[in-house]
Coordinates of N, CA and C in Angstrom, one line a residue:
X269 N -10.0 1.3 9.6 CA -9.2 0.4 10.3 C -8.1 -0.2 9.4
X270 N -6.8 -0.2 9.5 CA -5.9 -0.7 9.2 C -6.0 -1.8 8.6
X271 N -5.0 -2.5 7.8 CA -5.4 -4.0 7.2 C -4.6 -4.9 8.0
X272 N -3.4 -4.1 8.7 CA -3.0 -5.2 10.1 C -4.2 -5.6 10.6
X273 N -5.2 -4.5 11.1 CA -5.9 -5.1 12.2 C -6.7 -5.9 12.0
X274 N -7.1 -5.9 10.8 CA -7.9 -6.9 9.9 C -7.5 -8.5 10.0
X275 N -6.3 -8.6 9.6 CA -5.4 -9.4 9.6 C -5.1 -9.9 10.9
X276 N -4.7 -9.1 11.9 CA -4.7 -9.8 13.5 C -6.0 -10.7 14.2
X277 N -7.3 -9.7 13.8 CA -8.3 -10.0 13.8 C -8.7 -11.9 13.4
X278 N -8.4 -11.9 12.3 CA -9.0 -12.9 11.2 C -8.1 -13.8 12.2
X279 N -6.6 -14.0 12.4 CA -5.5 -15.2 13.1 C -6.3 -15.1 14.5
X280 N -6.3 -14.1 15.3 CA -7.1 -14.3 16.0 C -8.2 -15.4 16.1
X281 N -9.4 -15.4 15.4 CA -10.6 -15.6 15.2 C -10.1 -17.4 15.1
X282 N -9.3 -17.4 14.2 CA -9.0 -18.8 13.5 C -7.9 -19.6 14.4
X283 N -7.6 -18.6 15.6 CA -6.5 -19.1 16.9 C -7.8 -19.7 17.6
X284 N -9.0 -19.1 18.2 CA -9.6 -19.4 18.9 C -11.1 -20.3 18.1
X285 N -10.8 -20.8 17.3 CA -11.6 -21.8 16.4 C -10.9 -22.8 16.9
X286 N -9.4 -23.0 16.5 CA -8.9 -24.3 16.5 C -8.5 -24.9 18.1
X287 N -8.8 -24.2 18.8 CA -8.7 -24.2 20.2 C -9.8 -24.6 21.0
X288 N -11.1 -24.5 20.3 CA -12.4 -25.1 20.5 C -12.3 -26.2 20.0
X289 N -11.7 -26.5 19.2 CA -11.9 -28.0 18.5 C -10.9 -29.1 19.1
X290 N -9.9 -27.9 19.5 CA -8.6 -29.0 20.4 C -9.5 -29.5 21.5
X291 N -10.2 -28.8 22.6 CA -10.8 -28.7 24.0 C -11.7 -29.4 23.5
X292 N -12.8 -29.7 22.5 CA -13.8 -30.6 22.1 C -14.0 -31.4 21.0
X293 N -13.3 -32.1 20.6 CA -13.2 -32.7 19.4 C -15.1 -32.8 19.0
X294 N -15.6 -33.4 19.9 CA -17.1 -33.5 19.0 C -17.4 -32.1 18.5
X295 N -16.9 -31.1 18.5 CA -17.2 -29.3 17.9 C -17.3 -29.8 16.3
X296 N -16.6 -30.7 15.1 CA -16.6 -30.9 14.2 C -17.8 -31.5 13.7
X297 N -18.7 -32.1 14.4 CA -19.9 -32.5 14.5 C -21.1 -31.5 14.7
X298 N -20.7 -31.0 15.4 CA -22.3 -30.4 16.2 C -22.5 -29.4 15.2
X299 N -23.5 -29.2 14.5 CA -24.2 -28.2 13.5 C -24.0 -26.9 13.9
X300 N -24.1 -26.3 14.9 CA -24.2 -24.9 15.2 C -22.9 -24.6 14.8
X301 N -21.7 -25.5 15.1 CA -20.3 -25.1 15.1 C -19.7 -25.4 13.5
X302 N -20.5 -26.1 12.8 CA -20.1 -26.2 11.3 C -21.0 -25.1 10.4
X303 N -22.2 -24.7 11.3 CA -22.4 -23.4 10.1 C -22.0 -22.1 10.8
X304 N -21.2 -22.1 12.0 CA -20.7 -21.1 12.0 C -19.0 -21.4 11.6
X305 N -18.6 -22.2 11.5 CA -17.4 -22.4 10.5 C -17.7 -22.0 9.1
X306 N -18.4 -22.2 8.3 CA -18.6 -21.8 6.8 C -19.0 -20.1 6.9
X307 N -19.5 -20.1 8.1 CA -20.2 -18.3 7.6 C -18.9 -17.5 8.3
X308 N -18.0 -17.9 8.9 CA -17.2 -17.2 9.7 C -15.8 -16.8 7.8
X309 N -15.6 -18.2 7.5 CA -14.9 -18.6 6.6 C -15.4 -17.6 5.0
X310 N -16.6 -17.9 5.3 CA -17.5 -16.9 4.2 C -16.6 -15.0 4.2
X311 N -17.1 -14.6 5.4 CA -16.4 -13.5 6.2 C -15.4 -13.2 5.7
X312 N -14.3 -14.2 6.2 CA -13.0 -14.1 5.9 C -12.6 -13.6 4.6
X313 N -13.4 -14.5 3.5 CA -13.3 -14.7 2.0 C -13.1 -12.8 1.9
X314 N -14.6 -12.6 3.0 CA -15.1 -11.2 2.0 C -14.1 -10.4 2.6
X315 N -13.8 -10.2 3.3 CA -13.0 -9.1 4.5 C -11.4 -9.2 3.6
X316 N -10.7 -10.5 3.1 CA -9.9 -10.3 2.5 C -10.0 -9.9 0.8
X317 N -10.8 -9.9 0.2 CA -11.4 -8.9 -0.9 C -11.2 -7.8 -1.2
X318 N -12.0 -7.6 0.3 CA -12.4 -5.9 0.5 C -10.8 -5.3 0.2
X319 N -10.2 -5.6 1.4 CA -8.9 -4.9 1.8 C -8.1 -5.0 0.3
X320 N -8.1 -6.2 -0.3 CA -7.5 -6.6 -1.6 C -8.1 -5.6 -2.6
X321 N -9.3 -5.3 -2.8 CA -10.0 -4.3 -4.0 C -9.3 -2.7 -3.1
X322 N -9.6 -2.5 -1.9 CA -8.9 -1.2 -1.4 C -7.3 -1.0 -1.1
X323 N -6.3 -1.8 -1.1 CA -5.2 -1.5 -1.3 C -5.3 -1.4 -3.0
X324 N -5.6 -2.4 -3.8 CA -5.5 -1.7 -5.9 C -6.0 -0.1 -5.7
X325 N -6.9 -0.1 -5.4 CA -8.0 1.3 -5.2 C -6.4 2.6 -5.1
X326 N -6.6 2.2 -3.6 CA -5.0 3.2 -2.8 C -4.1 3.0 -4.3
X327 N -3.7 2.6 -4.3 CA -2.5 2.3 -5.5 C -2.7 3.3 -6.3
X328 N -4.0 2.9 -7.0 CA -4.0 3.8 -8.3 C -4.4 5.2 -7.9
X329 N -4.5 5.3 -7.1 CA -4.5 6.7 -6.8 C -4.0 7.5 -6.5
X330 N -2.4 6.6 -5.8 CA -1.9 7.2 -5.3 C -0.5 7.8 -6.7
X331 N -0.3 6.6 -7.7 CA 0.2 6.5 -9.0 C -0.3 7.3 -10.1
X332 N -1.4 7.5 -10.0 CA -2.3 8.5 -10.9 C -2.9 7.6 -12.0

C-alpha cells in the first residue's frame, strides 16, 4: 500500500475522531473513547515509523 494511502487513511481516522467529539462533547470523558484515543494514536506513532524506516530502506537501495 502506498504511503498516500497511509496518510489519507490516518487524516481520515483523525477527521472522524474530532467529529465525534464535536457531536458529543462528554466523548472526552467516557473511558472506552479515551483508550481508544491512545491505542489509535499508539497506531499512528507506529504506521508513521514504519513508512519512515521503509522510505530510508527504498533510498538506500535505490542509491546503492
Amino acid at each position: 500500500m502506498p504511503v498516500g494511502d497511509d496518510l489519507l487513511g490516518a487524516l481520515a481516522g483523525v477527521a472522524l475522531f474530532a467529529w465525534s467529539i464535536r457531536l458529543w462533547d462528554a466523548a472526552l470523558t467516557w473511558p472506552p473513547m479515551i483508550i481508544g484515543m491512545l491505542v489509535v494514536a499508539v497506531a499512528q506513532v507506529w504506521l508513521g515509523r514504519a513508512a519512515h524506516t521503509w522510505l530510508l530502506a527504498h533510498r538506500r537501495a535505490v542509491t546503492g
